[in-house]
Amino acid sequence: MEELQKAYSARAKKLNKVETTKALKTPKEAFEMLDYYAKNGYASIPDEDKSYFLKCFGIYDKDAQTPQKFMIRVRISGGYLNAEQARVLGLIAKEFGEDYIDITTRAQIELRYIDIKDIPTIFERMGAVGISSYQTGVDNFRNIVTDPLDAKGFDNILPSYELLKTLERSFLHNYEWISALPRKFNTAITGSISNRCNAFSHDCCFVLAQKDGLYGYNMYLGGKVGKVAKSADIFLLPHEVPSAYNSIIDIFRRFGFRDNRNKNRLFFLVEAVGMEEIRSAICQNAGIDFARGGETMTKLDFNDPDHGRVQLRDGTLGVHMVVPAGIFSGSDLLSVADVSEKYGDGEIRFDIEQSIYVLGVKEVNSLLSEPLFKKYRSVDSPYKNHLIACAGSQHCAFGVIENKSDAIKMAEYLEQKVPLNEGRVRMYWSGCVKGCGLHGLGDIGFEGCKVKVNGEMEGGVNISLGGKITSEGLEGYAVVKSAPLRYAHFYVETLMLEYKRVKNPYESFELFHERILKLYTPAFIGFVMKLGAYMRDKNINIEIGFSEKVNTGKNEEFEVFELGRKLYYKLSGSEAYSAYERFTNTLKNEKLEDIRMFTPHVDENLSILCERILDTKEQNRAVVFSELEELILLG
């Protein structure tokens, strides 16, 4: 604990503004004023309650987007909901929230357009069926996620939902813990082989593991946007999980940094003292010498959305319902409640990809004939089956692009231009750098930004590839920065055309990336995405893509030369030089022939591009792709 105290003391010289706000009152004092605010209206609410304290109870002021209206973020523990609860929430959305619902990437829901006068009534109705919105915002424990098929799926080894509820009881509705943390704290627990809950991206995660012939959980710590959690080298039997959890949350409360809000997550405490010190502190604080880590068993992707159904242990089926970008409604939630009782066991599950499972189904064809499944398909296109998009600028003050509509437009464009009969591609969209849409973990990730086009600012995205939820997870890497939204779908179209052309039967985009795209530098991938879009725009029918036979060794200079050589040949039908050695011409006195001599009507920009790459004088040649991008700009 001594190293933790040293690290804390080094950062404890100044408190951030949120910590100053916390000192104004207690969350309980703010909540006890809720009836007063409801009776006296929006103007009666102090600024600190609107900006912070009411968020401790899931009440978000959305005056900037929807004047004098609120959003309520509802805690759906593990994403588990029964038909009665779904019916209550559906009716609340219809009566008080313009029939609108967002499904979130923490398997919960958000009610919007709420008036302050209605919030006490809403809380009363939710409480009557065991639903709460407590601690779903600011410096609190956010909704704990788990496998939506926990205890029911064939790939579930250790049922974990009851453990989730035990962990939740440590803090939920407990004023000792409300607003007590330095920053938000995300938790996941899964006892399944398949990773249906994005387990490795959390501050604290417990994942299925095996050690000495026993099943339990390995503990991982420090996940956040841009960082995957790392092993704490702790193996826990199920009954030990609460002790380890209570120990780490107590450590975070006591020693977590409270100065710079951008560097206050658990990740930064781990970074400051090292994981071995954190491990030692967890054991010491719990008074238990926990075993060293075992073999992590949660390693597989999940493909239920690609089939629309999955067989459960009791012989019934879980039927998946795709909700693109999580845009839903109270009326539709009422329909889900109805069909879950009519065809299933009344159990409903939300997942982290903003979609729904109806469990216990026996008559699948009858269920799929319902109008609800005409609106929301059980199996949609590969572009929508795993689509994620956070709230975006329409509903979030941090959003810099609309995001949800952008994600759906992209998916529908690709459905038309590059239809796929089978395959799996996870497109994850975040409306800003905060990453609520998990963009860093997508096969293709989109992070909203602003870009300048023709002197005017407009919406854009940073595009990343290579995010993984399999094995121990992996954050993606950028391939295109500041792409205007008006062009981004053309760039991604290039990728999808190559995926369709080169992929093996039933190969996911993740595996395609591992087999093909990982052979290239990010700069090459991004340039080819843009080059493909440029050539389609100019109606130039030349294939410049990706191959599994690559000899450039992920060296950008070599990639530039090879691309120029290939492009020159495709355009002219002739090699640029008679002989090559180590990605340059062998005969140094050999002159590059003007490509226009071979192809009089060659695109001028591509002609110049070839010249810049293959110039007779090596010292004049382009060696990085950024030198060439101006030649293939769209618009």
XYZ file of C-alpha atoms in Angstrom, residues 1-616:
616
model
C 0.000 0.000 0.000
C 2.981 2.317 0.495
C 3.554 2.729 -3.253
C -0.122 3.504 -3.766
C 0.035 6.201 -1.117
C 3.137 7.707 -2.724
C 1.483 7.771 -6.151
C -1.665 9.342 -4.691
C 0.262 11.967 -2.734
C 2.205 12.968 -5.841
C -1.075 13.755 -7.627
C -3.074 15.103 -4.647
C -1.872 18.694 -4.693
C -4.832 20.000 -6.687
C -8.442 18.843 -7.080
C -10.328 19.083 -10.363
C -13.516 21.141 -10.705
C -15.785 18.110 -10.373
C -14.280 17.283 -6.984
C -14.925 20.897 -5.975
C -18.547 20.508 -7.078
C -18.893 17.309 -5.047
C -17.993 19.272 -1.917
C -21.036 21.526 -2.290
C -23.512 18.940 -1.003
C -24.166 15.220 -0.832
C -25.951 13.312 -3.597
C -28.644 12.445 -1.049
C -29.346 16.120 -0.423
C -29.777 16.704 -4.142
C -32.017 13.670 -4.635
C -34.254 14.671 -1.742
C -35.054 17.861 -3.675
C -36.403 15.952 -6.670
C -40.065 16.336 -5.678
C -39.507 20.054 -5.160
C -37.935 20.397 -8.603
C -40.796 18.416 -10.128
C -43.359 20.779 -8.612
C -41.483 24.009 -9.304
C -40.079 23.304 -12.746
C -36.783 23.351 -14.594
C -35.788 26.856 -13.443
C -35.821 25.734 -9.794
C -32.918 23.270 -10.292
C -29.461 24.575 -9.273
C -26.712 24.354 -11.862
C -24.645 21.888 -9.820
C -27.578 19.474 -9.673
C -28.152 19.684 -13.414
C -24.469 19.344 -14.241
C -23.531 16.684 -11.680
C -25.642 15.508 -8.740
C -28.779 14.394 -10.609
C -26.561 12.387 -12.962
C -25.670 10.225 -9.965
C -29.241 8.961 -10.264
C -29.265 8.655 -14.041
C -30.983 11.997 -14.659
C -29.216 13.944 -17.425
C -30.032 17.548 -18.294
C -30.385 17.747 -22.092
C -31.349 21.403 -22.345
C -28.748 22.020 -25.079
C -30.275 19.366 -27.359
C -33.912 19.343 -26.188
C -34.749 22.483 -24.196
C -35.621 21.851 -20.529
C -35.855 18.115 -21.100
C -33.960 15.247 -19.475
C -32.617 11.838 -20.384
C -32.949 8.983 -17.896
C -30.376 6.224 -18.213
C -31.986 3.058 -16.865
C -29.802 0.420 -15.229
C -30.638 -2.981 -16.748
C -28.403 -5.255 -14.665
C -26.498 -7.497 -17.052
C -28.998 -6.528 -19.763
C -31.601 -8.815 -18.120
C -35.244 -7.784 -18.338
C -38.480 -9.685 -17.922
C -41.698 -9.019 -19.802
C -43.335 -7.154 -16.926
C -40.388 -4.795 -16.590
C -40.199 -4.294 -20.355
C -43.883 -3.403 -20.420
C -43.454 -0.780 -17.702
C -40.496 0.806 -19.491
C -42.309 0.741 -22.820
C -45.320 2.513 -21.332
C -43.090 5.095 -19.633
C -41.402 5.882 -22.963
C -44.782 6.225 -24.689
C -46.378 8.360 -21.988
C -43.474 10.581 -20.988
C -40.674 10.267 -23.559
C -42.133 10.706 -27.058
C -42.017 6.924 -27.490
C -38.235 7.010 -27.944
C -35.658 4.589 -26.527
C -31.936 4.179 -27.101
C -30.342 0.810 -26.363
C -26.783 1.429 -25.105
C -23.462 -0.382 -25.379
C -23.768 -1.299 -21.686
C -26.936 -3.319 -22.400
C -29.245 -0.769 -20.813
C -31.703 1.804 -22.148
C -32.033 5.563 -22.230
C -35.370 7.369 -22.088
C -35.363 10.829 -23.688
C -37.501 13.997 -23.865
C -38.439 13.656 -20.177
C -39.943 16.597 -18.244
C -38.746 17.163 -14.665
C -42.338 17.076 -13.402
C -42.709 13.463 -14.514
C -39.498 12.028 -13.056
C -40.854 11.134 -9.571
C -43.724 9.241 -11.217
C -41.326 7.471 -13.566
C -39.077 6.456 -10.659
C -42.057 5.169 -8.719
C -43.231 3.019 -11.635
C -39.747 1.642 -12.289
C -39.166 0.914 -8.609
C -42.396 -1.077 -8.411
C -40.910 -3.662 -10.818
C -37.362 -3.593 -9.455
C -35.786 -1.189 -11.952
C -33.518 1.725 -11.075
C -31.476 4.409 -12.785
C -29.217 4.973 -9.781
C -25.491 5.444 -10.341
C -25.598 5.303 -14.144
C -23.685 8.550 -14.589
C -20.616 10.532 -13.530
C -18.297 9.120 -10.842
C -20.150 5.926 -10.075
C -20.249 2.213 -10.841
C -21.853 1.858 -14.255
C -24.078 -1.017 -15.324
C -22.260 -4.351 -14.908
C -22.405 -6.442 -18.079
C -22.379 -10.188 -18.573
C -23.190 -12.777 -21.219
C -26.836 -12.393 -22.330
C -26.988 -16.207 -22.550
C -25.576 -16.738 -19.063
C -26.688 -20.110 -17.611
C -28.566 -20.898 -20.827
C -25.975 -21.099 -23.618
C -24.011 -24.251 -24.382
C -20.812 -22.196 -24.278
C -21.498 -20.978 -20.755
C -19.437 -22.866 -18.155
C -19.934 -20.800 -14.998
C -23.301 -19.025 -14.641
C -22.366 -15.525 -13.480
C -25.520 -13.420 -13.226
C -26.041 -14.126 -9.530
C -22.426 -13.151 -8.890
C -23.092 -9.952 -10.841
C -26.001 -9.170 -8.518
C -23.785 -9.851 -5.499
C -21.200 -7.380 -6.799
C -23.933 -4.870 -7.513
C -25.269 -5.082 -3.956
C -21.905 -3.767 -2.748
C -22.675 -0.302 -4.090
C -26.158 0.071 -5.608
C -28.450 2.460 -3.667
C -25.685 2.707 -1.075
C -25.003 6.364 -0.275
C -21.568 5.416 1.018
C -20.658 4.683 -2.609
C -22.753 7.161 -4.594
C -20.347 9.714 -6.108
C -17.502 8.344 -3.952
C -15.177 7.360 -6.804
C -12.599 9.529 -8.600
C -14.109 8.586 -11.974
C -16.586 6.144 -13.450
C -15.931 2.432 -12.967
C -16.980 -0.159 -15.556
C -17.251 -3.851 -14.686
C -17.838 -7.081 -16.629
C -18.124 -10.695 -15.561
C -18.537 -13.709 -17.809
C -18.298 -17.429 -17.311
C -18.592 -18.201 -21.024
C -16.124 -19.320 -23.660
C -17.592 -16.792 -26.117
C -17.111 -13.096 -25.418
C -20.632 -11.689 -25.853
C -20.106 -8.793 -23.440
C -16.891 -7.168 -24.666
C -15.327 -8.270 -21.395
C -11.784 -6.943 -21.787
C -12.550 -3.239 -22.208
C -13.547 -2.559 -18.598
C -11.873 -1.058 -15.540
C -12.391 -4.424 -13.856
C -13.335 -7.672 -15.556
C -13.682 -11.263 -14.434
C -13.446 -13.788 -17.272
C -13.748 -17.554 -17.393
C -10.495 -19.310 -16.530
C -9.172 -22.695 -15.492
C -6.392 -23.504 -13.048
C -5.344 -26.868 -11.624
C -8.474 -28.475 -13.037
C -10.805 -25.935 -11.429
C -12.995 -23.385 -13.188
C -13.064 -19.822 -11.949
C -12.263 -16.325 -13.150
C -9.117 -14.462 -14.129
C -9.151 -10.833 -13.070
C -8.236 -8.095 -15.562
C -7.848 -4.403 -14.745
C -7.401 -1.037 -16.409
C -9.550 -1.145 -19.534
C -10.909 2.104 -20.962
C -11.289 3.833 -24.320
C -8.092 3.131 -26.218
C -6.790 0.567 -23.735
C -7.655 -3.097 -23.249
C -7.559 -4.383 -19.670
C -4.467 -6.309 -18.610
C -4.205 -9.429 -16.494
C -3.896 -8.796 -12.763
C -2.434 -12.317 -12.468
C -5.216 -13.315 -10.077
C -7.321 -16.482 -10.353
C -10.528 -16.524 -8.348
C -12.938 -19.265 -7.458
C -16.522 -17.995 -7.709
C -16.895 -17.410 -3.971
C -13.700 -15.287 -3.966
C -14.852 -12.838 -6.630
C -16.770 -10.494 -4.265
C -13.764 -10.197 -1.942
C -11.425 -9.301 -4.799
C -13.962 -6.840 -6.214
C -14.583 -5.119 -2.909
C -10.832 -4.847 -2.457
C -10.107 -3.175 -5.810
C -13.021 -0.726 -5.579
C -11.912 0.279 -2.093
C -8.369 0.797 -3.400
C -9.658 2.915 -6.268
C -11.802 5.022 -3.941
C -8.905 5.647 -1.556
C -5.986 6.040 -3.950
C -7.495 6.904 -7.329
C -6.329 10.264 -8.656
C -8.624 13.268 -8.307
C -6.736 15.970 -10.161
C -6.747 15.684 -13.962
C -10.116 14.257 -15.111
C -8.484 12.955 -18.267
C -6.068 10.825 -16.225
C -8.192 9.606 -13.323
C -9.445 6.209 -14.469
C -8.131 3.048 -12.778
C -5.800 2.580 -15.760
C -3.661 5.517 -14.603
C -3.325 4.198 -11.060
C -2.187 0.847 -12.455
C 0.202 2.647 -14.785
C 1.643 4.682 -11.919
C 2.534 1.792 -9.592
C 2.555 -1.276 -11.859
C 0.209 -4.262 -11.965
C 2.262 -6.354 -9.541
C 1.888 -3.649 -6.894
C -1.870 -3.501 -7.561
C -2.069 -7.282 -7.275
C -0.258 -7.210 -3.943
C -2.532 -4.426 -2.681
C -5.679 -6.337 -3.666
C -4.515 -9.383 -1.697
C -3.405 -7.319 1.299
C -6.587 -5.242 1.360
C -8.782 -8.345 1.123
C -6.708 -10.309 3.620
C -6.537 -13.188 1.124
C -3.522 -14.474 -0.791
C -5.328 -15.029 -4.080
C -3.921 -17.607 -6.483
C -1.867 -16.518 -9.453
C -3.738 -16.314 -12.754
C -4.931 -19.408 -14.597
C -5.578 -19.988 -18.286
C -8.138 -17.581 -19.714
C -10.922 -19.509 -21.444
C -13.028 -16.598 -22.751
C -11.378 -16.436 -26.163
C -14.020 -16.885 -28.869
C -16.093 -14.525 -30.953
C -19.867 -14.983 -30.952
C -21.876 -15.532 -34.117
C -25.485 -15.722 -32.900
C -26.469 -12.517 -34.752
C -25.240 -14.025 -38.018
C -27.679 -16.933 -37.659
C -30.453 -15.085 -35.848
C -30.922 -17.861 -33.312
C -28.941 -20.038 -30.956
C -29.861 -23.329 -29.307
C -30.090 -23.208 -25.515
C -29.421 -25.908 -22.955
C -33.088 -26.645 -22.305
C -33.773 -27.327 -25.987
C -35.419 -23.985 -26.676
C -33.867 -21.200 -28.736
C -32.675 -17.702 -28.105
C -33.823 -15.564 -31.028
C -31.797 -12.487 -31.871
C -33.360 -9.222 -33.017
C -31.118 -6.691 -34.773
C -31.743 -3.078 -33.719
C -29.490 -0.986 -35.991
C -27.606 1.645 -33.961
C -29.842 0.885 -30.959
C -32.665 3.178 -32.133
C -35.805 1.756 -30.537
C -39.174 2.814 -29.131
C -41.514 2.227 -26.228
C -44.117 0.752 -28.581
C -41.588 -1.745 -29.889
C -40.505 -2.677 -26.360
C -44.149 -3.411 -25.575
C -44.226 -5.693 -28.603
C -41.050 -7.425 -27.403
C -42.737 -8.029 -24.040
C -45.785 -9.503 -25.794
C -43.875 -11.866 -28.076
C -41.520 -12.931 -25.279
C -44.531 -14.218 -23.325
C -46.397 -15.574 -26.345
C -43.492 -17.530 -27.833
C -40.836 -17.624 -25.127
C -40.375 -17.710 -21.378
C -40.887 -13.980 -20.844
C -37.148 -13.324 -20.557
C -35.522 -10.582 -22.657
C -31.835 -9.774 -22.963
C -30.099 -6.677 -24.294
C -26.561 -7.051 -25.597
C -23.604 -4.690 -25.918
C -24.193 -4.408 -29.677
C -27.478 -2.623 -28.923
C -29.704 -5.526 -29.943
C -32.070 -7.962 -28.225
C -32.491 -11.681 -27.504
C -35.889 -13.273 -26.849
C -35.285 -16.436 -24.831
C -37.070 -19.746 -24.406
C -38.553 -19.799 -27.910
C -39.968 -23.061 -29.279
C -41.890 -21.929 -32.369
C -39.297 -19.785 -34.132
C -41.101 -19.504 -37.465
C -44.253 -18.291 -35.753
C -42.275 -15.710 -33.821
C -40.523 -14.487 -36.962
C -43.862 -14.038 -38.706
C -44.820 -11.345 -36.164
C -44.815 -7.731 -37.465
C -42.049 -6.865 -34.988
C -39.628 -9.140 -36.834
C -40.532 -7.570 -40.152
C -39.353 -4.256 -38.734
C -36.325 -5.637 -36.863
C -34.855 -8.665 -38.561
C -33.551 -11.719 -36.818
C -30.749 -11.801 -39.404
C -29.938 -8.563 -41.165
C -27.052 -7.831 -43.532
C -23.476 -8.424 -42.307
C -23.195 -4.647 -42.131
C -26.011 -4.334 -39.567
C -25.847 -7.594 -37.602
C -23.050 -6.192 -35.414
C -23.500 -2.451 -35.925
C -22.913 -0.128 -32.932
C -23.409 3.631 -32.755
C -23.509 5.845 -29.663
C -25.911 8.761 -29.200
C -24.070 11.309 -31.344
C -24.671 15.047 -31.590
C -28.456 14.777 -31.748
C -28.604 13.620 -28.129
C -25.133 14.183 -26.645
C -23.308 17.461 -26.012
C -19.962 15.774 -26.708
C -20.972 14.360 -30.097
C -19.456 16.082 -33.124
C -21.377 14.078 -35.759
C -24.922 12.694 -35.758
C -23.373 9.225 -35.689
C -26.441 6.947 -35.541
C -27.801 8.149 -38.865
C -24.263 8.157 -40.289
C -23.742 4.541 -39.221
C -27.016 3.382 -40.745
C -26.387 5.296 -44.004
C -22.950 3.681 -44.279
C -24.391 0.197 -43.715
C -27.168 0.707 -46.244
C -24.764 2.101 -48.840
C -22.521 -0.960 -48.472
C -25.534 -3.296 -48.628
C -26.286 -1.830 -52.044
C -22.757 -1.521 -53.427
C -21.073 -4.594 -51.947
C -23.768 -7.125 -51.011
C -22.488 -10.049 -48.955
C -24.317 -13.364 -48.751
C -22.276 -14.315 -45.722
C -19.544 -12.849 -43.568
C -19.171 -10.864 -40.390
C -17.991 -7.287 -40.012
C -18.289 -5.296 -36.800
C -18.625 -1.584 -37.584
C -18.504 0.388 -34.320
C -19.212 4.140 -34.338
C -18.394 6.745 -31.672
C -19.633 10.301 -32.127
C -16.505 11.725 -30.480
C -13.180 10.803 -28.930
C -14.845 9.615 -25.687
C -15.571 6.338 -27.450
C -18.996 5.335 -26.103
C -19.543 3.426 -29.357
C -16.496 1.223 -28.667
C -14.942 2.241 -31.994
C -11.494 1.056 -30.954
C -12.719 -2.534 -30.688
C -14.529 -2.694 -34.014
C -13.280 -4.542 -37.077
C -13.779 -1.103 -38.585
C -14.022 1.737 -36.098
C -15.306 5.254 -36.699
C -14.530 8.159 -34.378
C -16.368 11.409 -35.063
C -14.337 14.551 -35.743
C -14.535 17.847 -37.588
C -12.736 18.357 -40.917
C -12.278 21.295 -43.271
C -13.569 20.873 -46.817
C -13.318 23.772 -49.253
C -12.647 26.114 -46.354
C -15.726 25.036 -44.357
C -15.884 22.784 -41.295
C -18.067 19.686 -41.542
C -18.474 16.250 -40.030
C -15.804 13.630 -40.480
C -14.439 10.418 -39.026
C -11.152 8.850 -38.095
C -11.235 5.272 -39.387
C -9.478 2.429 -37.599
C -9.058 -1.295 -38.239
C -8.073 -4.363 -36.284
C -10.021 -4.054 -33.047
C -10.696 -7.431 -31.459
C -12.937 -8.828 -28.752
C -11.504 -12.335 -29.139
C -8.619 -13.754 -27.088
C -7.764 -10.955 -24.646
C -8.998 -8.172 -26.901
C -7.076 -5.614 -28.921
C -7.514 -1.927 -29.729
C -7.545 -1.020 -33.400
C -5.141 1.294 -35.242
C -5.840 4.313 -37.436
C -5.738 3.939 -41.218
C -7.545 7.107 -42.326
C -7.621 10.315 -40.311
C -10.105 13.156 -40.744
C -12.113 11.624 -43.584
C -15.103 13.808 -44.513
C -18.329 11.874 -43.914
C -19.358 12.664 -47.482
C -16.454 10.456 -48.667
C -15.954 7.935 -45.856
C -18.366 5.374 -47.299
C -16.386 5.352 -50.569
C -13.195 4.533 -48.670
C -14.833 1.726 -46.728
C -16.354 0.445 -49.964
C -12.800 -0.260 -51.155
C -12.189 -2.424 -48.091
C -15.435 -4.306 -48.513
C -14.784 -4.975 -52.193
C -11.424 -6.455 -51.237
C -12.962 -8.451 -48.382
C -15.528 -9.882 -50.772
C -12.916 -10.596 -53.437
C -10.265 -12.226 -51.257
C -12.131 -13.688 -48.290
C -12.444 -17.402 -47.687
C -15.940 -18.906 -47.365
C -17.562 -17.770 -44.084
C -14.429 -15.878 -43.119
C -15.077 -12.978 -40.750
C -13.526 -9.597 -41.368
C -11.438 -10.124 -38.228
C -9.887 -13.265 -39.703
C -9.514 -11.553 -43.101
C -7.635 -8.795 -41.321
C -5.375 -11.298 -39.564
C -4.676 -13.208 -42.785
C -4.351 -10.321 -45.253
C -4.456 -6.764 -43.939
C -1.941 -7.327 -41.136
C 0.687 -7.856 -43.822
C 0.558 -4.151 -44.719
C 1.323 -0.885 -42.960
C -1.646 1.249 -41.844
C -0.465 3.916 -44.300
C -0.697 1.493 -47.231
C -4.184 0.328 -46.229
C -5.458 3.885 -45.877
C -3.948 4.948 -49.186
C -5.427 1.991 -51.054
C -8.838 2.763 -49.515
C -8.618 6.262 -50.972
C -7.052 5.181 -54.257
C -9.842 2.667 -54.871
C -12.448 5.355 -54.201
C -10.677 7.759 -56.580
C -10.489 5.227 -59.407
C -14.160 4.266 -59.066
C -15.029 7.964 -59.134
C -13.064 8.328 -62.377
C -14.442 5.061 -63.822
C -10.962 3.564 -64.002
C -11.359 -0.189 -63.870
C -8.028 -1.264 -62.362
C -7.564 -3.648 -59.467
C -5.070 -2.294 -56.933
C -5.822 -4.147 -53.733
C -4.477 -6.616 -51.232
C -2.850 -10.011 -51.574
C -1.784 -12.728 -49.157
C 1.572 -12.869 -50.958
C 3.485 -9.804 -49.818
C 7.260 -9.274 -49.928
C 7.533 -5.684 -48.695
C 7.871 -6.635 -45.028
C 5.557 -3.825 -43.840
C 8.150 -1.273 -44.965
C 6.281 1.805 -46.200
C 9.000 2.912 -48.636
C 8.978 -0.521 -50.268
C 5.166 -0.508 -50.357
C 5.140 2.864 -52.106
C 7.522 1.643 -54.809
C 5.668 -1.644 -55.349
C 2.320 0.137 -55.626
C 3.777 2.594 -58.166
C 5.308 -0.236 -60.178
C 2.025 -2.170 -60.199
C -0.029 0.913 -61.096
C 2.337 1.852 -63.933
C 2.021 -1.643 -65.399
C -1.775 -1.719 -65.044
C -2.106 1.648 -66.778
C 0.441 1.142 -69.541
C 0.768 -2.607 -70.036
C 4.552 -2.250 -69.668
C 7.010 -2.418 -66.795
C 8.487 0.908 -65.701
C 12.011 -0.547 -65.715
C 13.556 -3.658 -67.202
C 14.862 -5.096 -63.937
C 14.408 -4.550 -60.183
C 16.337 -5.356 -57.042
C 15.216 -4.598 -53.483
C 12.405 -2.307 -54.544
C 14.288 -0.106 -56.949
C 15.454 -0.338 -60.555
C 18.647 -2.321 -61.124
C 20.014 -0.254 -64.042
C 20.563 3.213 -62.638
C 20.961 4.889 -66.024
C 17.634 3.548 -67.295
C 15.096 6.319 -67.904
C 11.438 6.163 -66.868
C 9.248 6.405 -69.970
C 6.360 8.865 -69.779
C 3.249 6.749 -69.205
C 1.282 9.111 -71.451
C 3.224 7.685 -74.395
C 1.634 4.280 -73.785
C -1.804 5.479 -72.717
C -2.712 8.864 -74.241
C -5.896 9.251 -72.221
C -4.420 8.207 -68.884
C -5.751 10.030 -65.811
C -3.392 12.948 -65.221
C -3.236 12.554 -61.448
C -2.395 8.863 -61.700
C 0.256 9.682 -64.283
C 1.847 12.190 -61.907
C 1.550 9.707 -59.043
C 3.541 7.125 -61.015
C 6.192 9.719 -61.836
C 6.589 10.744 -58.205
C 7.007 7.148 -57.089
C 9.182 5.883 -59.956
C 11.256 8.964 -60.823
C 14.511 8.073 -62.588
